Coordinates of C-alpha atoms in Angstrom, one line a residue:
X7 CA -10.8 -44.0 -18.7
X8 CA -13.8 -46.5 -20.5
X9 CA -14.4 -45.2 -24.3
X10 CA -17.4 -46.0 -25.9
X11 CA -17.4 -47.3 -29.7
X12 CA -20.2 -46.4 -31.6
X13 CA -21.6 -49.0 -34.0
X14 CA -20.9 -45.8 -36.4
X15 CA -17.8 -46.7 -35.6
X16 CA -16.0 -43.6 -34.0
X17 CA -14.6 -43.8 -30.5
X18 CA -16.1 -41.6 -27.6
X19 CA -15.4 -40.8 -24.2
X20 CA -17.0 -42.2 -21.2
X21 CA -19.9 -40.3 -20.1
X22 CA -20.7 -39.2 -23.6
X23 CA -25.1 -38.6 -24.5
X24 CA -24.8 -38.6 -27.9
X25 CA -22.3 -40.4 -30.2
X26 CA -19.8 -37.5 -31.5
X27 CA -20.4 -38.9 -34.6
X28 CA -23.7 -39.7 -35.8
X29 CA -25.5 -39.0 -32.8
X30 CA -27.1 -42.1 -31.6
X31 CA -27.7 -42.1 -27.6
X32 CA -25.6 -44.1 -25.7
X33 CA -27.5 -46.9 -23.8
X34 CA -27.5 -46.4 -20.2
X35 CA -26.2 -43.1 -20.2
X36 CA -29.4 -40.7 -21.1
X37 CA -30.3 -39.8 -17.8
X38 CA -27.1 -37.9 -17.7
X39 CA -28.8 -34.9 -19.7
X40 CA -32.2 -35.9 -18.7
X41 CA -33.5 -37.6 -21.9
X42 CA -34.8 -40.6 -20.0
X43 CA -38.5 -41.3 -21.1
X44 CA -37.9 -38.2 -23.1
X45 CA -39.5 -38.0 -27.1
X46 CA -37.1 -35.0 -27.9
X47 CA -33.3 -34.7 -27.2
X48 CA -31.6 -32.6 -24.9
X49 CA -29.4 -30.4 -27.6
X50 CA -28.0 -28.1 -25.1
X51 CA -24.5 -29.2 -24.6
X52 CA -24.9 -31.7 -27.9
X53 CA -24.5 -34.8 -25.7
X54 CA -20.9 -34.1 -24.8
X55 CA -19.3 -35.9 -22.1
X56 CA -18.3 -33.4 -19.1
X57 CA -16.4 -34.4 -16.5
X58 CA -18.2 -32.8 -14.0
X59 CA -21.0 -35.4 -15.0
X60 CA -18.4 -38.5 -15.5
X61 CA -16.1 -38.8 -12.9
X62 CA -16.5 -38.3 -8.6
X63 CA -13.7 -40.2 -7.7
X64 CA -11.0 -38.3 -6.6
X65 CA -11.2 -34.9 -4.6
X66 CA -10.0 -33.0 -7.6
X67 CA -12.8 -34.7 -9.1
X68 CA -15.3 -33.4 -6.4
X69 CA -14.0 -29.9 -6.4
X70 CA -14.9 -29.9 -10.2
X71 CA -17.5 -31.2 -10.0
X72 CA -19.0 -28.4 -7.5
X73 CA -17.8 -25.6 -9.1
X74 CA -19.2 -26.4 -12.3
X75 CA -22.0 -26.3 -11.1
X76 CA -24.3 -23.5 -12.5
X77 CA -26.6 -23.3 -9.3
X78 CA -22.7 -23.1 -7.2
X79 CA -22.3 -19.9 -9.7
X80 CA -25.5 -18.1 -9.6
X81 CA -25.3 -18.4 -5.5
X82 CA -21.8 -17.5 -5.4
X83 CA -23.2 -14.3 -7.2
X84 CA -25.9 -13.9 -5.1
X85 CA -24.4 -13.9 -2.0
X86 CA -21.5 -11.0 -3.5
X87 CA -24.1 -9.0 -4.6
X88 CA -25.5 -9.0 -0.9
X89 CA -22.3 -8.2 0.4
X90 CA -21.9 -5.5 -1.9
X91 CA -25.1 -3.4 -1.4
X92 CA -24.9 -4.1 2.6
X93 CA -21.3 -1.7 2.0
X94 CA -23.1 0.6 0.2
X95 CA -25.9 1.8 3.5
X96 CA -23.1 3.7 4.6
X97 CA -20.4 5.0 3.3
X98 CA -16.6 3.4 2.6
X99 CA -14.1 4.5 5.1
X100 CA -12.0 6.2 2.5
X101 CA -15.2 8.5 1.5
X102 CA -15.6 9.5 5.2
X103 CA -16.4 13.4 4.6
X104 CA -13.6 15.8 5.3
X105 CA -16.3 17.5 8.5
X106 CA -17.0 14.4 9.9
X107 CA -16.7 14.6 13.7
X108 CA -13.3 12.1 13.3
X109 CA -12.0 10.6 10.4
X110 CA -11.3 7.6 12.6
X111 CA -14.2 4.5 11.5
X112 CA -14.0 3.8 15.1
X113 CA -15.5 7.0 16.2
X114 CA -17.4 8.4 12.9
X115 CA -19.6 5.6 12.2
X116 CA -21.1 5.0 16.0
X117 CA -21.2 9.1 16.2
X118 CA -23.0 9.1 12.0
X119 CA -25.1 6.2 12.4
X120 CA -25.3 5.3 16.0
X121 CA -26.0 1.6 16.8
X122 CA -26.4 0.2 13.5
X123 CA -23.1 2.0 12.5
X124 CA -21.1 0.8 15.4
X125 CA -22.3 -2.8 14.4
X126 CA -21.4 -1.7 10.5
X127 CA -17.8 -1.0 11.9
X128 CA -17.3 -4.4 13.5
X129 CA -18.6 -6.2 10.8
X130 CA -15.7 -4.8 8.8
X131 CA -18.1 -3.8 6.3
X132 CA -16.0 0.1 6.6
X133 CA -13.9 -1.4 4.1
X134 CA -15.7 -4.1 2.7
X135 CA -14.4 -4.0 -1.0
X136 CA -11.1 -4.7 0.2
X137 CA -11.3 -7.1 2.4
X138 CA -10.1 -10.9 2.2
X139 CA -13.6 -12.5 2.4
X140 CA -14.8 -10.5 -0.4
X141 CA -11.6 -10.7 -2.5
X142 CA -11.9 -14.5 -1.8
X143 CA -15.6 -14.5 -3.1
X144 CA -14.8 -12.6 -6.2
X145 CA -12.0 -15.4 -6.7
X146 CA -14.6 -18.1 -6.1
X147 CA -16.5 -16.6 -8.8
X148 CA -13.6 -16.4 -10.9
X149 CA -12.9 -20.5 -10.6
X150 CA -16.6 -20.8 -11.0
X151 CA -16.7 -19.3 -14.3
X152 CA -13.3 -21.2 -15.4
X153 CA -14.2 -24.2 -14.4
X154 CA -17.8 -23.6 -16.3
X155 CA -16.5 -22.8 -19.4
X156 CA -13.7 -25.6 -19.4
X157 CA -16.4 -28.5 -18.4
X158 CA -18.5 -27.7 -21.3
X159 CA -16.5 -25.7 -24.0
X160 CA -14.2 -28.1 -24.5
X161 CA -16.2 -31.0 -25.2
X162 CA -18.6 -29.1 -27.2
X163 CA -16.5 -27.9 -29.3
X164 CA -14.9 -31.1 -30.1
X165 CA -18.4 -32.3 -30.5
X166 CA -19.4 -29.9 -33.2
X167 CA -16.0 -30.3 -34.9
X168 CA -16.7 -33.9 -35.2
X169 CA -20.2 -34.0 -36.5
X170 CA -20.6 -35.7 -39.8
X171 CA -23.4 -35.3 -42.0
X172 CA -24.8 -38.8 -41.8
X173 CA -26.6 -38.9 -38.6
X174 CA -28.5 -41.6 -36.9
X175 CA -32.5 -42.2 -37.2
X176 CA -33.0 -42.0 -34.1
X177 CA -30.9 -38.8 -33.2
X178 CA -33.0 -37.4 -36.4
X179 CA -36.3 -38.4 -35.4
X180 CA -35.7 -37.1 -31.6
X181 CA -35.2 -33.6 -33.1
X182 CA -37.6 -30.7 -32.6
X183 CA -38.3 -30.6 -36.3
X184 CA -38.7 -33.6 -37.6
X185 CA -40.7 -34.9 -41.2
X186 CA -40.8 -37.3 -43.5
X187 CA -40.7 -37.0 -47.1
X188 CA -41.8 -39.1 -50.0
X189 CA -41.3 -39.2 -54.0
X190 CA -38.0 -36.7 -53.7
X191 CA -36.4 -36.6 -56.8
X192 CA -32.6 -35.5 -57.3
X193 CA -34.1 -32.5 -58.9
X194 CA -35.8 -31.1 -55.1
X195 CA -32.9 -32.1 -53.5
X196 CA -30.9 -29.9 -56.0
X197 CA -32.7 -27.0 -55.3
X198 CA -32.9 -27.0 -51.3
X199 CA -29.0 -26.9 -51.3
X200 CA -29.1 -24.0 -53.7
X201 CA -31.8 -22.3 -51.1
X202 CA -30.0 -23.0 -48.1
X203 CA -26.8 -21.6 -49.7
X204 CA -28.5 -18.2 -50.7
X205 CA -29.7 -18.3 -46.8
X206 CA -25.6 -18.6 -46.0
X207 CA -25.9 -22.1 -44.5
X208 CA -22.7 -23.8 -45.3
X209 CA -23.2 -27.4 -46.8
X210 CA -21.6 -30.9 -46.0
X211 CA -22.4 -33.6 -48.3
X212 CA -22.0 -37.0 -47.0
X213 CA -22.6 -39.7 -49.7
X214 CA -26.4 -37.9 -50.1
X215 CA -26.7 -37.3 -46.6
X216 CA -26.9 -32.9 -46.1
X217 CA -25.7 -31.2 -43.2
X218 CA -26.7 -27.4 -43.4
X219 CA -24.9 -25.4 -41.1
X220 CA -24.6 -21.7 -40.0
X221 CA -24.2 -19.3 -37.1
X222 CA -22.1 -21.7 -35.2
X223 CA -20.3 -18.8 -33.4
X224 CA -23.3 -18.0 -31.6
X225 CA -22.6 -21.2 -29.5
X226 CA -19.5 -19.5 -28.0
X227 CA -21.1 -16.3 -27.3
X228 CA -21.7 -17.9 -23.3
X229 CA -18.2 -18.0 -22.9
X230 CA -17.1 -14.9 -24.5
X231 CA -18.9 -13.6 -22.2
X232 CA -17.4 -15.8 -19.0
X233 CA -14.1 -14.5 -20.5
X234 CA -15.1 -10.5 -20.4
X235 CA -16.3 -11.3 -16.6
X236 CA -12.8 -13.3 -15.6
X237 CA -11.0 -10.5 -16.9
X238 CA -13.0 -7.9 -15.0
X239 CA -12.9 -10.9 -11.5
X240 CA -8.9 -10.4 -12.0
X241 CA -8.8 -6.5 -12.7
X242 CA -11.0 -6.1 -9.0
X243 CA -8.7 -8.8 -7.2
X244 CA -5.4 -6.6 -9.2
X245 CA -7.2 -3.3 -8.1
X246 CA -6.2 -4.3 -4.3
X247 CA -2.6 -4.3 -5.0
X248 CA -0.2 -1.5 -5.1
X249 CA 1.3 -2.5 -7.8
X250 CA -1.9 -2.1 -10.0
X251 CA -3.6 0.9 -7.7
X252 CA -3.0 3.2 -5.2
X253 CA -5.1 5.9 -3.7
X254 CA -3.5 8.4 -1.4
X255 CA -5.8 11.0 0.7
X256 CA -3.3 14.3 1.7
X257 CA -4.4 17.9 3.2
X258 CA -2.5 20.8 1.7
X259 CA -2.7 24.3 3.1
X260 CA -2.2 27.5 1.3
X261 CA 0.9 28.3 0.8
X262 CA 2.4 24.6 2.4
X263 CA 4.8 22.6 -0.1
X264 CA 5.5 18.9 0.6
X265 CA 5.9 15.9 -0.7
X266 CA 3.0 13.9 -2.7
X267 CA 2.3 10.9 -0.6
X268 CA 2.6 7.5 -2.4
X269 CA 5.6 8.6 -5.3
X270 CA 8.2 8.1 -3.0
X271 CA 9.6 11.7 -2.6
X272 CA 9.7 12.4 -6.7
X273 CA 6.7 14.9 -6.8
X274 CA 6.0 18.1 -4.6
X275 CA 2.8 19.9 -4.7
X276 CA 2.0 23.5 -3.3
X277 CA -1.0 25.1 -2.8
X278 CA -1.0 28.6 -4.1
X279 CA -4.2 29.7 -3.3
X280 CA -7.9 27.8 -2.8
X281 CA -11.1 29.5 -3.6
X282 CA -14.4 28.7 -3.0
X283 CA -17.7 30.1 -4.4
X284 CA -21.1 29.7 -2.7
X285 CA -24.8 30.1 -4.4
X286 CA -26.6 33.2 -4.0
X287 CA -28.7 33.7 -1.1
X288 CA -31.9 34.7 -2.9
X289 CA -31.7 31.8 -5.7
X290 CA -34.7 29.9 -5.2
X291 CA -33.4 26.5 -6.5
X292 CA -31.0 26.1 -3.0
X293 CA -33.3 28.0 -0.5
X294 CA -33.7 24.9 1.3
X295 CA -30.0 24.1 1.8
X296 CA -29.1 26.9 1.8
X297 CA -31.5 27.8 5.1
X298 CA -29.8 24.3 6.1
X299 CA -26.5 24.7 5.8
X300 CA -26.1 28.4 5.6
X301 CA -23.5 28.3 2.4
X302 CA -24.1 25.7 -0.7
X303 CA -21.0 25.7 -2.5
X304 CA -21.1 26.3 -6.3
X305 CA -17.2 25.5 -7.0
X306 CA -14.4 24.8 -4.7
X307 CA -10.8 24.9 -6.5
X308 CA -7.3 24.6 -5.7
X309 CA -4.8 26.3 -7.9
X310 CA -1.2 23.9 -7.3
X311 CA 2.2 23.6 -8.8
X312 CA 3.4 20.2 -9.3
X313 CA 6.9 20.0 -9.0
X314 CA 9.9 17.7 -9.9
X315 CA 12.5 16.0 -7.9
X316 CA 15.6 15.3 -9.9
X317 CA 17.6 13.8 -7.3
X318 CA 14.8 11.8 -5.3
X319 CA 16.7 9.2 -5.5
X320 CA 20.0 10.2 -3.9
X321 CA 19.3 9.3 -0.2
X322 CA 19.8 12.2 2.0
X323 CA 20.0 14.9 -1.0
X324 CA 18.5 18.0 -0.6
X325 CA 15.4 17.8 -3.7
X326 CA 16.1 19.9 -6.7
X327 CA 12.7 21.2 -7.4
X328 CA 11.4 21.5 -11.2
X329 CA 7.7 22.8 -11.7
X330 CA 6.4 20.5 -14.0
X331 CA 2.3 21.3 -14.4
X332 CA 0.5 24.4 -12.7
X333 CA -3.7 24.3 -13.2
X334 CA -6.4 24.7 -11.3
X335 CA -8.2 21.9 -9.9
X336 CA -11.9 21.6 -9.4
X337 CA -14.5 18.6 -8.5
X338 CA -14.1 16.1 -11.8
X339 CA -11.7 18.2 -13.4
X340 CA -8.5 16.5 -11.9
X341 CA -5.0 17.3 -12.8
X342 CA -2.9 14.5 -14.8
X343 CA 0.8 14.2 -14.3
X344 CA 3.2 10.9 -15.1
X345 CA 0.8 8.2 -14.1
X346 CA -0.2 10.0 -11.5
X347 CA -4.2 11.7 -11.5
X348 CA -5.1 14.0 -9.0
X349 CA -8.5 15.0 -7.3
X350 CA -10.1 17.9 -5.5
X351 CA -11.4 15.7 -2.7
X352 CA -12.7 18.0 0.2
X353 CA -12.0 21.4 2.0
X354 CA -11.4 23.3 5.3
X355 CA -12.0 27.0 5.2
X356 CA -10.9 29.0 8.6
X357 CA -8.6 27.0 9.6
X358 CA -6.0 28.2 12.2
X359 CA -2.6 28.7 11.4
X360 CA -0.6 30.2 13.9
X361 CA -1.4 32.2 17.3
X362 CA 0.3 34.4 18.8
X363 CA 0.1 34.7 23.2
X364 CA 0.9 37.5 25.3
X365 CA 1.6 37.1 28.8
X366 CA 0.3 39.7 31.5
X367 CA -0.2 39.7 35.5
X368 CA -3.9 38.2 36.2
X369 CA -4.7 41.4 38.2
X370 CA -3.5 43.7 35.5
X371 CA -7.2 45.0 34.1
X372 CA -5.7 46.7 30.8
X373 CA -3.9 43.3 30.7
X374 CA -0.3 45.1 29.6
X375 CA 1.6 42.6 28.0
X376 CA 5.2 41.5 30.0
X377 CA 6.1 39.6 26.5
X378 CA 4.5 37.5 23.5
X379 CA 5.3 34.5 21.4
X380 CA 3.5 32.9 18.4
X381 CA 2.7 29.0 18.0
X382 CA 3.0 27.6 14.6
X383 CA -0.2 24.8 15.2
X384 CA 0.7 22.9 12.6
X385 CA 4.0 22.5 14.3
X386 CA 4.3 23.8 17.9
X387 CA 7.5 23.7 19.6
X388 CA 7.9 22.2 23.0
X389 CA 9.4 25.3 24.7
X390 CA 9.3 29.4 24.1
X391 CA 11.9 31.8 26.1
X392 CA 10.9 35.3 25.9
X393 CA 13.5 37.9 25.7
X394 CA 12.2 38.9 30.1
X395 CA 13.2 35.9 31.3
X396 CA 9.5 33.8 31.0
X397 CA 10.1 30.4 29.9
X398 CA 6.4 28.8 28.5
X399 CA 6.6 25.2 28.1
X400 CA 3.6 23.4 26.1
X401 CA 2.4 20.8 28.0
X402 CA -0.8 19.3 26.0
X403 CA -1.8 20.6 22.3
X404 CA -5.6 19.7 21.5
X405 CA -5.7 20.9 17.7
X406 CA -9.2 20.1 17.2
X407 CA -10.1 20.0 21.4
X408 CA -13.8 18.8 22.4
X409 CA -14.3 17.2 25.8
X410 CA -15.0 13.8 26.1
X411 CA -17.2 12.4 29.0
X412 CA -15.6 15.0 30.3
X413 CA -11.6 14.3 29.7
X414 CA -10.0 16.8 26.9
X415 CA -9.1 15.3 23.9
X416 CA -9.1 16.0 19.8
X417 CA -11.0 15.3 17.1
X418 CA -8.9 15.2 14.5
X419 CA -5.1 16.4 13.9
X420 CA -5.9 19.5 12.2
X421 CA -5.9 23.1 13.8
X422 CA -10.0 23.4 13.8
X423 CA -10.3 24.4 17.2
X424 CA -7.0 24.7 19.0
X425 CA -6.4 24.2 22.9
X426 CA -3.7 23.9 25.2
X427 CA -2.1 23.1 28.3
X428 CA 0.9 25.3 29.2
X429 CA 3.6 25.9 32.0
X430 CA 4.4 29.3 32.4
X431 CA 7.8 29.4 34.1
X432 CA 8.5 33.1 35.3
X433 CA 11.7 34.4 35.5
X434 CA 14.2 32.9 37.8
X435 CA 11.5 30.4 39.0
X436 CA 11.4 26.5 38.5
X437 CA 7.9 26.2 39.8
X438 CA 5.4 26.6 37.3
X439 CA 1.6 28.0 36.9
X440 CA -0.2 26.1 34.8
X441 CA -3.1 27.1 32.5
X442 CA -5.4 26.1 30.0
X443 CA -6.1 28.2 26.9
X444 CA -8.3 27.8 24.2
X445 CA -10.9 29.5 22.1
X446 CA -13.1 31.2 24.4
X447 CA -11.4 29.5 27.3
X448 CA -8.9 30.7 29.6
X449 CA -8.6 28.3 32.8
X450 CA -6.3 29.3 35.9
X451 CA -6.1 25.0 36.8
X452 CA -5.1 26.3 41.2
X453 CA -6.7 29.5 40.7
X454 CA -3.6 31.2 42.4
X455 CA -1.9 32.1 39.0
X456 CA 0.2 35.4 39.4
X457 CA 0.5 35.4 35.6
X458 CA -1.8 34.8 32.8
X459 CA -1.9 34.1 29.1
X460 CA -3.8 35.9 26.4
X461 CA -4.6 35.4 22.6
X462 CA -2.9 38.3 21.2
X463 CA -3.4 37.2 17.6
X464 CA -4.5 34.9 14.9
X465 CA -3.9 33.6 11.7
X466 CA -6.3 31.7 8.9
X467 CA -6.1 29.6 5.9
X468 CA -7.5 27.5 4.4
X469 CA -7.0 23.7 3.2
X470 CA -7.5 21.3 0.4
X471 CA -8.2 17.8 0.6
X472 CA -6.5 16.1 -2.4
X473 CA -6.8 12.7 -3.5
X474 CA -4.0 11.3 -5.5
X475 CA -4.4 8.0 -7.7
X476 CA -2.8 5.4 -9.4
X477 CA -4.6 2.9 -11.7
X478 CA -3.6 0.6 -13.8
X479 CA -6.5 -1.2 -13.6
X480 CA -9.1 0.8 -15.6
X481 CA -7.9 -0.7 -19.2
X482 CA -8.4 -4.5 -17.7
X483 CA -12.1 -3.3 -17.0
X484 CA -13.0 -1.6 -20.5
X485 CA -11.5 -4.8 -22.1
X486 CA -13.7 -7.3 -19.5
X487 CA -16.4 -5.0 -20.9
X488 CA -15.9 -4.8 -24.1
X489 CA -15.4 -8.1 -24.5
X490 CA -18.8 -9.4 -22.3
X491 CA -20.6 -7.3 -24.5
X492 CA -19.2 -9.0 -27.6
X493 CA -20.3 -12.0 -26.2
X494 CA -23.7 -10.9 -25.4
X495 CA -24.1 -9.7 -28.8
X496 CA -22.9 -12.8 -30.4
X497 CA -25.3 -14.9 -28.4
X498 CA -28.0 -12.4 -28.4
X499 CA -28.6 -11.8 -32.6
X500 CA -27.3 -15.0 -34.1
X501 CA -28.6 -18.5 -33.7
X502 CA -26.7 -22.1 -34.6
X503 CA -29.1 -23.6 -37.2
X504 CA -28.7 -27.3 -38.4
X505 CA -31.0 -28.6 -41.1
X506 CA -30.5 -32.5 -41.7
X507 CA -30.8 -33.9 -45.0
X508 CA -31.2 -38.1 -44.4
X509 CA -31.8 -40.6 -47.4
X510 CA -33.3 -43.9 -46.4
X511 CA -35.1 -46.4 -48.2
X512 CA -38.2 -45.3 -47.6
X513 CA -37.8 -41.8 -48.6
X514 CA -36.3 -38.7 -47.2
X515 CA -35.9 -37.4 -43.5
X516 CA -35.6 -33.8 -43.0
X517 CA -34.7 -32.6 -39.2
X518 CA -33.4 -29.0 -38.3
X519 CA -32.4 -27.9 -34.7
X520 CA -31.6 -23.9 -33.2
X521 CA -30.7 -23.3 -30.0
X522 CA -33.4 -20.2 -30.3
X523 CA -35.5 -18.4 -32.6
X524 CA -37.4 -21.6 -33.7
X525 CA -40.2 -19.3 -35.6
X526 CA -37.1 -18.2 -38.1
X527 CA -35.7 -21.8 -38.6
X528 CA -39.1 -22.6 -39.3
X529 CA -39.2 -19.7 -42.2
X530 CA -36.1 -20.9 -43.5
X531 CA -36.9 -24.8 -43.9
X532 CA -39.9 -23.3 -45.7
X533 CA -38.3 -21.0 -48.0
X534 CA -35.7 -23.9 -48.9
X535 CA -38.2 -26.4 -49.9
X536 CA -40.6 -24.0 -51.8
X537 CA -42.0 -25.8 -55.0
X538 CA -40.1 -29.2 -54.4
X539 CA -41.7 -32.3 -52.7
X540 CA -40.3 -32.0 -49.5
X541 CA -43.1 -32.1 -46.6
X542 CA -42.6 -29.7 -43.8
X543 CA -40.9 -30.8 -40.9
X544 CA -43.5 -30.7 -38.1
X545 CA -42.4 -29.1 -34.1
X546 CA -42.7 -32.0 -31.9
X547 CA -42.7 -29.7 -29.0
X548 CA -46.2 -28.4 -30.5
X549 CA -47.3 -32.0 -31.1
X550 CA -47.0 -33.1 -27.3
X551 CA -48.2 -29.3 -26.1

């Protein structure tokens, strides 16, 4: 590494703008921060040397150098914000609504959204926010803003800490504000320190060369702010883990106990009872959905018991069952347990529970019923013997049956609209008759059937869709927040203000420099040399203009 001496006499690194120092610019390295042919100096980084400006050597040198680039950020950005409002159009595949045709992306997006859905699916945009070309983006972005803040905090700050008060002529007379004074007595000079005090400028005295100094936290209010963002960057990559969040989707009919997906067999829920309440008919403010949709819910809630295991972690043991929290859940009014949160998600009202068949001769007209048996359709056995002799084997269970180009098949795994295939095996026979039952449907397949199934009976419930979630990630994103907005604030209502103080032989030169709010500066440099005979330092920037 080449170091650069100063005729100051301090020691700076290669690539630096501006001597550490006392400011001078370095000979053949202006063009670096674009002060080339320039009258004023660029002050933005305080003519630090950056690596991402010095060195292109090596391929460490090159990745650096691209990723501190600001214009590599800002694109980087661009091109995730794309990405994330082409996965809003439709919606996520874990917000698939609980009526959807299938809950399957493969089928509910081309059925939903036709063409452009099916092309949505493929894309993989369904579950975009977790995929590993977005994670990877929002990790790009992450190095981006590291590398960004490294590359020019650093040497800033080492810049500012090494400033002294003396300061070149012609790092002074390249400043924004810039005059020179004449006939200064000890006296004025007296009484612009006392000023700038009373403003809060802290003062450095340098053999009776001034540096006035305040607000220099302001400077760091950029990378505050890069902080609050990394910490929000690793709280979305986190939020894809199961260590840091989980999200579990479970149906729960009334009555039905089981085990809470995703807490490995420790809790049980049950589902007392679910209610639902639907606007009135004649209330003008949901006529139109109402004439829609025929029922516009105005609160859907499941009343559950949360229960306990205290063995779950004996393998094998039958689970000792403590109720630990009973409450009614409604939409954004979840139930909190452990670490554990729990959400009324969706619903299904009518939904079939069990039916019970009877079977009868096909030419019987009051269709007398030889023996019946009821199907559990949330769990059907394969077989049923009645107590005649008739053996009724299950062949094909459609809980949710439509037909598809014409072949049977089912929507979803829930009892919505139940349909079967069965063998009816009479008594002493082997050979079966086979027929095909469902709602409204009662197919003889040969039309030679000397016996015939019936729906005897039915059973409803209904069932709630629950979501339960674990985050751990929520704290990480009110501290990334909280701490942005620190940094905006910091940035946003303070400035850095310098005021330069320089003896020479001829008189006195007076230079200031903000990195915003020049109008106030300007107030200040006047309110400092009030009644003294310091001339005003003139704007430069005006001057050219």
């Amino acid at each position: 590494m080449n170091k650069i001496k100063c005729e100051c006499g301090h020691v700076n690194p290669e690539g630096t703008v501006l001597c550490e120092a006392c400011g001078k610019p370095i000979e053949g390295n202006q063009h670096i921060d674009g002060n080339e042919g320039k009258k004023l100096l660029n002050m933005r980084y305080d003519g630090t040397a950056r690596r991402s400006q010095t060195y292109n050597k090596s391929i460490i040198d090159k990745i650096w150098s691209f990723f501190s680039s600001v214009k590599v950020g800002v694109w980087l950005i661009v091109i995730t914000l794309v990405a994330t409002m082409i996965g809003t159009i439709f919606p996520q595949e874990i917000y698939i609504p609980a009526d959807a045709v299938s809950r399957d992306p493969a089928i509910f997006y081309e059925d939903r959204y036709g063409i452009l859905g099916l092309i949505y699916y493929q894309l993989g945009f369904h579950n975009l926010y977790s995929s590993w070309w977005y994670m990877l983006l929002i990790a790009l972005i992450g190095i981006s803003l590291v590398i960004c803040s490294l590359d020019r905090f650093v040497p800033l700050y080492k810049a500012l800490k090494r400033q002294k008060a003396k300061r070149h002529e012609s790092f002074l007379n390249r400043q924004r504000l810039y005059g020179e004074s004449f006939h200064v007595t000890d006296e004025d000079i007296k009484k612009v320190k006392e000023s700038l005090k009373k403003q809060r400028y802290k003062i450095t005295d340098e053999n009776g060369h001034i540096l006035a100094e305040k607000g220099r936290f302001s400077r760091w209010g950029p990378y505050v702010n890069h902080i609050g963002l990394i910490i929000i960057l690793l709280a979305a990559i986190l939020r894809t883990t199961p260590l840091m969040h989980t999200e579990e989707f479970v149906w729960v009919r009334e009555g039905q106990q089981i085990v809470l997906p995703g807490t490995k067999g420790e809790y049980y829920i049950k589902n007392k009872e679910f209610t639902m309440e639907v606007h009135d008919e004649n209330d003008e403010r949901f006529a139109e959905a109402i004439q829609k949709e025929g029922e516009v819910p105005s609160n859907f809630q499941t009343d559950i018991v949360i229960y306990q295991a205290k063995n779950a972690s004996v393998p094998g043991a039958e689970p000792e069952l403590e109720p630990i929290l009973e409450q009614s859940i409604q939409m954004n009014k979840p139930a909190k347990f452990d670490k554990y949160t729990l959400y009324q998600q969706g619903y299904q009202v009518n939904e079939f529970s069990n039916m019970t068949f009877k079977v009868h001769e096909t030419n019987d007209p009051d269709e007398t019923s030889l023996g019946s048996f009821t199907v559990d359709l949330t769990n059907p056995e394969s077989t049923y013997e009645l107590d005649n002799g008739f053996r009724i084997q299950v062949d094909q269970y459609y809980p949710d049956y439509i037909l598809d180009n014409g072949v049977p098949a089912s929507q979803t795994n829930f009892p919505r609209n139940p349909a079967f295939v069965m063998l009816v095996y009479p008594p002493d026979s082997d050979t079966p008759e086979i027929s095909f039952l469902g709602i409204g449907k009662n197919i003889d397949a040969t039309g030679e059937n000397e016996y015939k199934l019936g729906i005897e009976d039915f059973e409803l419930h209904d069932a709630s869709g629950l979501t339960l979630r674990v985050d751990f990630t929520l704290p990480f994103f009110i501290l990334g927040a909280a701490i942005f907005m620190i940094g905006v604030i910091q940035g946003m209502y303070w400035q850095h203000r310098r005021i330069w103080i320089h003896p020479n032989e001829n008189g006195i030169l007076l230079a200031a420099h903000t990195n915003k709010n020049w109008f106030g500066i300007k107030k200040e440099i006047e309110k400092s040399i009030e009644n003294t005979s310091f001339t005003m330092a003139r704007d430069q920037q005006e001057l050219e203009e």
